[in-house]
XYZ file of C-alpha atoms in Angstrom:
565
model
C -8.366 -30.247 -7.149
C -9.220 -27.633 -4.536
C -6.553 -24.988 -4.058
C -4.701 -24.764 -0.788
C -6.227 -22.270 1.598
C -4.057 -20.069 3.765
C -4.699 -17.241 6.207
C -4.795 -13.639 5.098
C -1.651 -13.060 7.154
C 0.165 -15.805 5.236
C -1.186 -14.362 1.983
C 0.431 -11.058 2.930
C 3.795 -12.759 3.454
C 3.618 -14.476 0.082
C 2.452 -11.293 -1.629
C 5.381 -9.340 -0.197
C 7.786 -12.019 -1.399
C 6.093 -11.898 -4.812
C 6.840 -8.151 -4.936
C 10.525 -8.828 -4.248
C 10.498 -7.463 -0.697
C 13.400 -8.617 1.438
C 13.491 -6.005 4.221
C 10.690 -4.788 6.498
C 10.892 -2.205 9.274
C 8.293 -2.645 11.972
C 6.949 -2.995 15.482
C 4.425 -5.639 16.618
C 1.194 -5.183 18.550
C -2.188 -6.764 19.201
C -4.032 -5.939 15.978
C -1.164 -7.056 13.728
C -0.147 -10.117 15.765
C -1.440 -12.728 13.254
C 0.833 -11.146 10.616
C 3.852 -11.237 12.904
C 3.050 -14.868 13.679
C 3.062 -15.641 9.957
C 6.300 -13.666 9.590
C 7.954 -16.075 12.040
C 7.924 -18.737 9.312
C 9.367 -16.380 6.676
C 12.396 -15.139 8.577
C 14.777 -16.626 6.008
C 13.278 -14.594 3.151
C 11.878 -11.501 4.912
C 14.329 -9.672 7.152
C 12.310 -7.783 9.762
C 14.113 -4.912 11.497
C 12.628 -4.176 14.906
C 12.668 -0.414 15.408
C 12.041 1.303 18.740
C 9.196 3.565 17.606
C 6.853 3.377 14.639
C 7.926 6.793 13.362
C 11.365 5.236 13.086
C 9.912 2.436 10.952
C 8.449 4.903 8.467
C 11.640 6.978 8.235
C 13.802 3.856 7.933
C 11.597 2.679 5.071
C 12.106 6.093 3.472
C 15.877 5.907 3.803
C 15.849 2.391 2.364
C 13.737 3.494 -0.597
C 15.682 6.650 -1.362
C 19.066 4.966 -1.712
C 17.933 1.666 -3.264
C 15.218 2.803 -5.651
C 12.964 0.070 -4.253
C 9.757 0.377 -2.265
C 10.323 0.645 1.479
C 7.982 -1.368 3.711
C 6.935 -0.895 7.321
C 4.633 -3.050 9.412
C 2.864 -1.720 12.522
C -0.155 -2.289 14.713
C -3.391 -0.310 14.930
C -4.211 2.841 16.871
C -1.094 4.577 18.201
C 1.130 2.226 16.242
C -0.481 3.405 13.018
C -0.721 7.070 13.965
C 2.947 7.113 14.929
C 3.770 6.515 11.240
C 1.822 9.530 10.010
C 4.746 11.962 10.114
C 6.731 9.562 7.938
C 3.809 9.086 5.546
C 3.388 12.846 5.138
C 7.143 13.242 4.701
C 7.194 10.527 2.026
C 4.275 12.135 0.206
C 5.810 15.575 -0.185
C 9.263 14.148 -1.015
C 7.899 11.536 -3.463
C 9.295 8.518 -1.616
C 7.800 5.082 -2.394
C 6.852 3.301 0.817
C 4.048 0.904 1.751
C 2.791 1.129 5.323
C 0.861 -1.950 6.479
C -1.045 -1.382 9.697
C -3.180 -3.702 11.763
C -6.800 -2.789 12.384
C -9.599 -4.107 14.590
C -11.838 -6.748 13.077
C -14.387 -5.587 10.488
C -17.237 -6.363 12.886
C -15.848 -3.865 15.400
C -15.233 -0.995 12.984
C -16.935 2.178 14.103
C -17.451 1.021 17.702
C -14.425 2.820 19.186
C -12.900 -0.563 19.927
C -9.559 -0.757 21.704
C -6.851 0.865 19.551
C -9.249 1.598 16.692
C -8.557 4.674 14.576
C -9.867 5.612 11.123
C -6.474 5.245 9.460
C -7.845 5.438 5.925
C -9.618 8.702 6.724
C -6.551 10.119 8.435
C -4.068 9.195 5.691
C -6.031 9.777 2.485
C -4.850 13.410 2.183
C -1.185 12.469 2.731
C -0.839 9.294 0.640
C -1.174 8.232 -2.973
C -3.646 5.518 -1.968
C -5.101 4.377 1.345
C -7.149 1.181 1.484
C -8.717 -1.018 4.138
C -8.441 -4.788 3.641
C -11.539 -6.381 5.192
C -11.426 -9.810 3.491
C -8.572 -12.285 3.187
C -9.408 -12.847 -0.486
C -8.494 -9.209 -1.221
C -4.937 -9.377 0.164
C -3.059 -10.347 -3.002
C -4.872 -7.747 -5.100
C -4.432 -4.975 -2.538
C -0.707 -5.627 -2.049
C 0.013 -5.754 -5.785
C -1.970 -2.582 -6.392
C -0.252 -0.870 -3.458
C 3.240 -1.561 -4.779
C 2.294 -0.553 -8.317
C 0.927 2.784 -7.124
C 3.812 3.441 -4.731
C 6.566 2.893 -7.290
C 5.001 4.124 -10.541
C 4.741 7.637 -11.921
C 5.604 10.165 -9.264
C 6.393 7.783 -6.373
C 4.824 8.118 -2.965
C 3.424 6.401 0.119
C 0.571 3.885 0.158
C -1.272 2.746 3.288
C -2.922 -0.658 3.770
C -5.196 -0.889 6.814
C -5.430 -4.635 7.504
C -8.475 -5.718 9.557
C -7.700 -8.470 12.029
C -10.445 -10.779 10.777
C -8.930 -10.585 7.270
C -5.568 -11.592 8.722
C -7.124 -14.712 10.266
C -9.592 -15.825 7.582
C -8.677 -18.533 5.083
C -8.423 -17.859 1.368
C -7.207 -19.590 -1.780
C -4.108 -17.572 -2.609
C -2.926 -16.701 -6.095
C -0.181 -14.131 -6.686
C -1.333 -11.085 -8.612
C 0.414 -8.570 -10.832
C -1.280 -5.189 -11.143
C 0.220 -2.941 -13.814
C -2.840 -0.992 -14.955
C -5.512 1.031 -13.171
C -8.125 2.605 -15.400
C -8.316 5.922 -13.568
C -4.565 6.235 -12.963
C -2.087 7.501 -15.566
C 1.370 7.329 -13.958
C 3.320 8.276 -17.083
C 1.369 10.748 -19.254
C 1.996 10.761 -22.974
C 4.517 13.343 -24.129
C 3.209 15.870 -26.647
C 5.575 16.098 -29.660
C 4.494 19.713 -30.159
C 5.660 20.589 -26.634
C 8.990 18.900 -27.318
C 9.406 20.922 -30.517
C 8.571 24.164 -28.705
C 11.066 23.370 -25.953
C 13.767 22.513 -28.480
C 13.220 25.819 -30.288
C 13.574 27.817 -27.063
C 16.706 25.905 -26.028
C 18.343 26.327 -29.432
C 17.711 30.080 -29.382
C 18.768 30.615 -25.765
C 21.806 32.753 -24.989
C 21.637 32.365 -21.203
C 19.933 29.028 -20.434
C 19.848 27.510 -16.946
C 18.769 24.005 -15.882
C 17.190 23.385 -12.476
C 17.860 19.771 -11.484
C 15.295 18.202 -9.166
C 14.909 14.868 -7.425
C 12.803 13.665 -10.355
C 16.077 12.973 -12.165
C 17.084 10.536 -9.423
C 13.607 9.022 -9.086
C 13.473 8.479 -12.846
C 17.030 7.075 -13.004
C 17.731 9.738 -15.610
C 21.174 10.832 -14.402
C 22.909 9.764 -17.630
C 20.214 11.411 -19.749
C 20.621 14.642 -17.786
C 24.357 14.699 -18.365
C 23.942 14.009 -22.074
C 21.413 16.825 -22.361
C 23.335 19.534 -20.484
C 26.659 18.595 -22.083
C 25.287 18.756 -25.629
C 23.528 22.071 -24.998
C 26.341 23.352 -22.715
C 23.923 24.574 -20.052
C 24.903 25.352 -16.446
C 22.850 23.685 -13.719
C 21.577 24.435 -10.243
C 20.355 21.566 -8.078
C 17.540 21.435 -5.555
C 18.215 20.040 -2.095
C 16.932 16.573 -3.041
C 18.532 16.671 -6.485
C 22.093 17.394 -5.350
C 23.613 14.030 -6.271
C 21.912 13.733 -9.684
C 24.959 15.484 -11.123
C 28.436 15.033 -9.610
C 29.586 18.026 -7.584
C 32.758 18.317 -9.648
C 30.955 18.353 -13.003
C 31.934 21.642 -14.711
C 28.299 22.487 -15.451
C 27.170 21.962 -11.846
C 26.987 25.413 -10.300
C 25.693 24.312 -6.923
C 22.601 24.271 -4.774
C 19.485 26.346 -5.310
C 17.359 27.941 -2.646
C 17.304 29.877 0.608
C 20.716 28.580 1.732
C 21.955 27.625 -1.720
C 24.911 28.943 -3.670
C 25.017 32.548 -4.770
C 25.638 31.910 -8.474
C 22.655 29.758 -9.445
C 20.298 31.869 -7.326
C 21.371 35.151 -8.878
C 21.451 33.676 -12.377
C 17.897 32.375 -11.990
C 16.818 36.009 -12.336
C 19.194 36.658 -15.250
C 18.746 33.623 -17.508
C 16.631 33.848 -20.677
C 15.453 30.213 -20.687
C 14.862 28.274 -17.473
C 14.561 24.486 -17.822
C 13.152 22.810 -14.702
C 13.615 19.036 -14.633
C 11.721 16.962 -12.066
C 11.267 19.698 -9.487
C 8.206 21.456 -8.083
C 9.226 25.101 -7.626
C 9.134 24.874 -3.836
C 9.000 28.207 -2.010
C 12.457 27.564 -0.542
C 13.777 27.530 -4.136
C 11.747 30.352 -5.648
C 11.734 32.943 -2.889
C 9.271 35.713 -3.709
C 7.151 34.379 -6.558
C 6.287 37.826 -7.888
C 9.921 38.426 -8.823
C 10.966 34.866 -9.723
C 12.574 34.477 -13.171
C 10.197 36.983 -14.772
C 12.670 37.625 -17.587
C 12.868 33.964 -18.639
C 10.929 31.593 -20.808
C 10.235 28.604 -18.573
C 10.226 24.970 -19.680
C 9.024 22.419 -17.130
C 9.736 18.693 -17.489
C 7.683 16.688 -15.022
C 5.787 13.424 -14.729
C 3.053 14.925 -12.534
C 0.605 17.186 -14.408
C -0.591 18.713 -11.129
C 2.796 20.405 -10.678
C 2.591 22.267 -13.981
C 1.697 25.881 -13.292
C 0.972 25.182 -9.622
C 3.459 27.728 -8.309
C 5.149 29.195 -11.378
C 3.519 29.834 -14.752
C 5.412 27.987 -17.492
C 5.703 28.606 -21.220
C 6.208 24.974 -22.243
C 5.216 21.868 -20.295
C 6.884 18.611 -21.336
C 4.981 15.875 -19.534
C 6.327 12.381 -18.983
C 9.123 10.380 -17.406
C 12.223 12.593 -17.579
C 14.372 9.634 -18.610
C 12.345 9.648 -21.834
C 11.710 13.372 -22.223
C 15.345 14.373 -21.666
C 16.410 11.871 -24.338
C 13.834 13.314 -26.755
C 15.178 16.824 -26.212
C 18.809 15.744 -26.481
C 18.184 14.065 -29.820
C 16.702 17.222 -31.332
C 18.640 20.121 -29.798
C 21.676 21.659 -31.485
C 25.126 21.331 -29.964
C 25.888 24.647 -28.310
C 28.594 26.584 -26.517
C 27.683 29.111 -23.849
C 31.211 29.990 -22.748
C 30.623 33.597 -21.717
C 27.405 32.799 -19.876
C 29.019 29.962 -17.930
C 32.055 32.103 -17.153
C 29.806 34.767 -15.660
C 29.121 32.454 -12.704
C 32.766 32.716 -11.652
C 32.388 36.193 -10.129
C 29.700 34.937 -7.771
C 31.616 31.751 -6.950
C 34.656 33.831 -5.957
C 32.549 36.226 -3.902
C 30.841 33.395 -2.017
C 34.156 31.646 -1.437
C 35.848 34.728 -0.001
C 32.935 35.966 2.104
C 31.430 32.684 3.287
C 33.048 29.384 2.329
C 36.648 30.170 3.279
C 35.563 31.375 6.721
C 33.274 28.397 7.315
C 35.416 25.552 5.963
C 38.946 26.843 6.521
C 38.851 29.000 9.680
C 42.141 30.257 11.063
C 41.172 29.906 14.706
C 38.265 29.747 17.108
C 35.835 26.898 17.763
C 35.063 24.204 15.215
C 32.662 25.211 12.454
C 29.892 22.966 11.184
C 31.034 23.353 7.585
C 34.605 22.302 8.258
C 33.430 19.138 10.014
C 31.190 18.273 7.065
C 33.943 18.839 4.533
C 36.441 16.809 6.574
C 34.073 13.813 6.648
C 33.220 14.099 2.961
C 36.848 14.247 1.876
C 37.822 11.372 4.177
C 35.266 9.166 2.388
C 36.649 10.138 -1.007
C 33.371 12.038 -1.499
C 31.720 8.664 -2.139
C 29.542 8.245 0.945
C 25.768 8.499 1.224
C 24.832 11.683 3.048
C 21.848 11.491 5.394
C 20.838 14.519 7.406
C 18.429 15.509 10.083
C 16.792 18.947 9.795
C 18.081 22.387 10.676
C 21.507 23.976 10.433
C 23.103 20.527 10.314
C 21.029 19.790 7.198
C 21.929 22.973 5.346
C 25.604 22.806 6.269
C 25.833 19.131 5.364
C 24.139 19.550 1.999
C 26.199 22.644 1.176
C 29.626 21.239 2.053
C 29.364 17.519 1.364
C 30.470 16.514 -2.122
C 28.836 13.932 -4.345
C 30.349 11.574 -6.886
C 27.673 8.864 -6.965
C 23.951 8.798 -7.659
C 21.293 8.573 -4.924
C 23.654 9.973 -2.325
C 21.419 12.508 -0.543
C 18.746 11.463 1.956
C 17.118 14.377 3.741
C 13.662 15.604 4.681
C 12.988 18.338 2.155
C 9.357 19.339 1.989
C 8.344 18.490 5.556
C 11.567 19.395 7.333
C 11.077 16.609 9.876
C 13.360 16.795 12.877
C 14.174 13.262 13.997
C 14.270 12.001 10.409
C 18.032 11.513 10.221
C 18.890 8.582 12.499
C 16.150 6.138 11.412
C 16.549 7.139 7.759
C 20.262 6.389 8.010
C 19.496 2.970 9.486
C 17.251 2.269 6.509
C 19.951 3.460 4.117
C 22.452 0.940 5.489
C 20.026 -1.849 4.573
C 19.210 -0.331 1.190
C 22.863 0.009 0.144
C 24.939 -2.096 2.543
C 28.051 -1.789 0.374
C 28.250 1.998 0.817
C 29.328 4.155 3.744
C 26.391 5.999 5.317
C 27.143 9.239 7.177
C 24.331 11.007 9.020
C 24.733 14.572 10.259
C 22.501 15.596 13.139
C 21.952 18.431 15.547
C 21.510 17.961 19.258
C 17.804 18.775 18.905
C 16.979 16.332 16.119
C 18.985 13.477 17.602
C 16.970 13.612 20.808
C 13.687 13.351 18.898
C 14.354 9.789 17.722
C 17.363 8.866 19.854
C 15.679 5.619 20.910
C 16.631 4.246 17.484
C 20.150 3.844 18.828
C 18.629 0.635 20.181
C 17.961 -0.469 16.593
C 21.524 0.457 15.664
C 22.779 -1.585 18.603
C 20.686 -4.661 17.842
C 21.382 -4.675 14.113
C 24.932 -3.343 14.353
C 23.880 -1.062 11.509
C 27.127 0.598 10.388
C 25.816 4.147 10.665
C 28.438 6.855 11.054
C 26.672 9.443 13.227
C 28.162 12.934 13.241
C 26.548 15.070 15.922
C 27.091 18.792 15.352
C 26.489 19.903 18.923
C 26.037 23.657 19.405
C 23.780 23.467 22.481
C 21.001 25.267 20.606
C 18.078 24.583 18.348
C 20.378 26.192 15.848
C 18.146 27.029 12.902
C 15.467 28.620 15.083
C 18.152 30.485 17.034
C 19.566 31.859 13.757
C 16.149 33.211 12.788
C 15.715 34.658 16.269
C 19.073 36.384 15.890
C 18.277 37.755 12.453
C 14.576 38.607 12.700
C 13.615 38.640 16.402
C 16.281 40.891 17.981
C 18.280 37.967 19.401
C 15.444 37.040 21.757
C 16.430 33.387 22.200
C 13.069 32.079 23.316
C 13.469 28.413 24.329
C 16.225 27.584 21.852
C 19.186 27.000 24.223
C 19.500 23.258 24.868
C 20.641 21.477 28.013
C 22.253 18.350 26.626
C 23.068 14.943 28.110
C 26.475 13.324 27.919
C 26.274 11.719 24.502
C 29.402 9.663 25.116
C 27.670 7.926 28.024
C 24.545 7.397 25.947
C 26.588 5.821 23.134
C 28.354 3.605 25.679
C 25.007 2.462 27.081
C 24.083 1.220 23.607
C 27.486 -0.356 23.018
C 28.307 2.126 20.253
C 31.865 3.375 19.970
C 32.172 7.149 20.187
C 34.463 10.095 20.406
C 34.064 13.769 21.269
C 36.040 16.416 19.381
C 36.528 19.940 20.662
C 39.916 20.946 19.260
C 40.462 21.452 15.533
C 43.756 19.590 15.642
C 41.902 16.387 16.654
C 39.294 16.485 13.878
C 41.154 14.628 11.143
C 42.238 11.782 13.422
C 38.739 11.469 14.893
C 37.125 11.235 11.465
C 39.612 8.557 10.443
C 38.872 6.589 13.601
C 35.135 6.790 12.883
C 35.467 5.583 9.290
C 37.938 2.829 10.150
C 35.750 1.469 12.963
C 33.690 -1.499 11.877
C 30.025 -1.001 12.644
C 28.346 2.096 14.092
C 30.148 5.103 15.514
C 29.059 8.366 17.136
C 31.328 11.367 16.577
C 30.293 14.381 18.621
C 31.750 17.590 17.242
C 31.403 20.487 19.665
C 30.929 23.350 17.217
C 30.601 27.113 17.577
C 27.408 27.826 19.463
C 26.120 30.773 17.438
C 27.232 29.781 13.969
C 25.011 30.759 11.035
C 24.213 29.169 7.702
C 25.064 31.623 4.927
C 24.333 32.850 2.307
C 20.637 33.267 3.045
C 17.664 34.599 1.143
C 15.400 36.018 3.862
C 11.788 34.857 3.725
C 9.661 36.948 1.383
C 12.646 38.223 -0.606
C 13.682 37.649 -4.201
C 15.807 34.577 -4.819
C 18.719 36.696 -6.067
C 18.850 38.701 -2.823
C 21.205 36.787 -0.557
C 22.717 37.907 2.722
C 26.409 37.081 2.998
C 26.618 37.954 6.687
C 24.270 38.469 9.622
């Protein structure tokens, strides 16, 4: 009996369902119209979220993926529709976020003719994706989709791009679901060398001042429990990267805070004092290391990572333990000796007290003056029982939010780390509400970043996505202004912002809102926001020239941190 033949567009729908996809973020257009027509008959199983700009689709897919652990999906048309996703693709690549971008393309017969809305998407995205492939035949749809999802989610996750020619969407094919779980030239989980494990164990057992650097790889590998077992048995203090902040609860006694340029004083200083440095699922980003020539030169360095290309890329390591950290951490924990590093851990206290007195107390518990960014962040975090998902945009709002929010649950930080993409926050928060609808999602934004993707308030309105938007409005491009103040003689070149009335904008979208200027109103306003069903915009008018401290100036050693400026 001859198999039923369906269009390539229908084959895509069935392939997505076969991969377990339930949510798609997208925007229709001419070259992807056959797919959207097929989607019309799958509305009960595939929930399509209409964004207001394709960049928003990519960032929403990222937010969805980061909190759910699933692959995020976005669906767009060719030409400008496809190129509008490129910022999100690049962002997903550097932050290891699994998304699949499916873009329409002109028919195969028109390729290379500069047809209407034709762009070489494969050529453009190959450097910023794990895999980029053009589907020219309907018979290739099932294979391409299965391969795309396998590549996106396996090993070190990342973005995959499928460029779907219009003729392939319309052609008929005999569909069979496919399951790709092996690619000959692709090794997503390299074998762990027992000799490397033994060498790492020996260094850890002999260490007097060990320090663990916790990266996002712990979250991506679902190795949070294995991390805790490892550090608790070896009694090792930890510093967390920006994207790894929620891998270990904030209140855990071995969690000494955030690493990096605006991180906590203790773990930064101790990086250049420890004798064994154990990096888990992190890539030694320049914002973490500071000046490489002076970074942890006194320490033996152990690097646990699933991606061989990261080993020795920025920092030379003594022992490389390749493989999924869920497995490699368990191997180490089984073999290491139970330790106590009481004096070493206690030595962090001096720096914690110094940072509290000189920075934190002034930022979070000011006696008077305008509202501070840090106190708003802490008020929101505490009002949620420290259980919310934190999403941020980029800039001072990002650093303040990540510093002063507290984390009790896994996968609770969604921020643009490697790319630093302004405009990321709002669409990523929308995606997060679909990825974890049972959790409260709070997104902190600056007045600059909000205006970059503010059209996504239309998506919030249509979906009634319960995003709690906290706008830290200082009437500046705050992070750039801080650098201008510190390094450019306070020459504020095009950083002051003339802002609209955000209350009127929220009202236009039917979103409840409130503006807070006085400190005495903050607690009540936060309660109102959290108790309001659905979305809410809380505008906090904060001090205009506030600064994020401590700070390691660019080009300086990681242990050199300014406490004032």
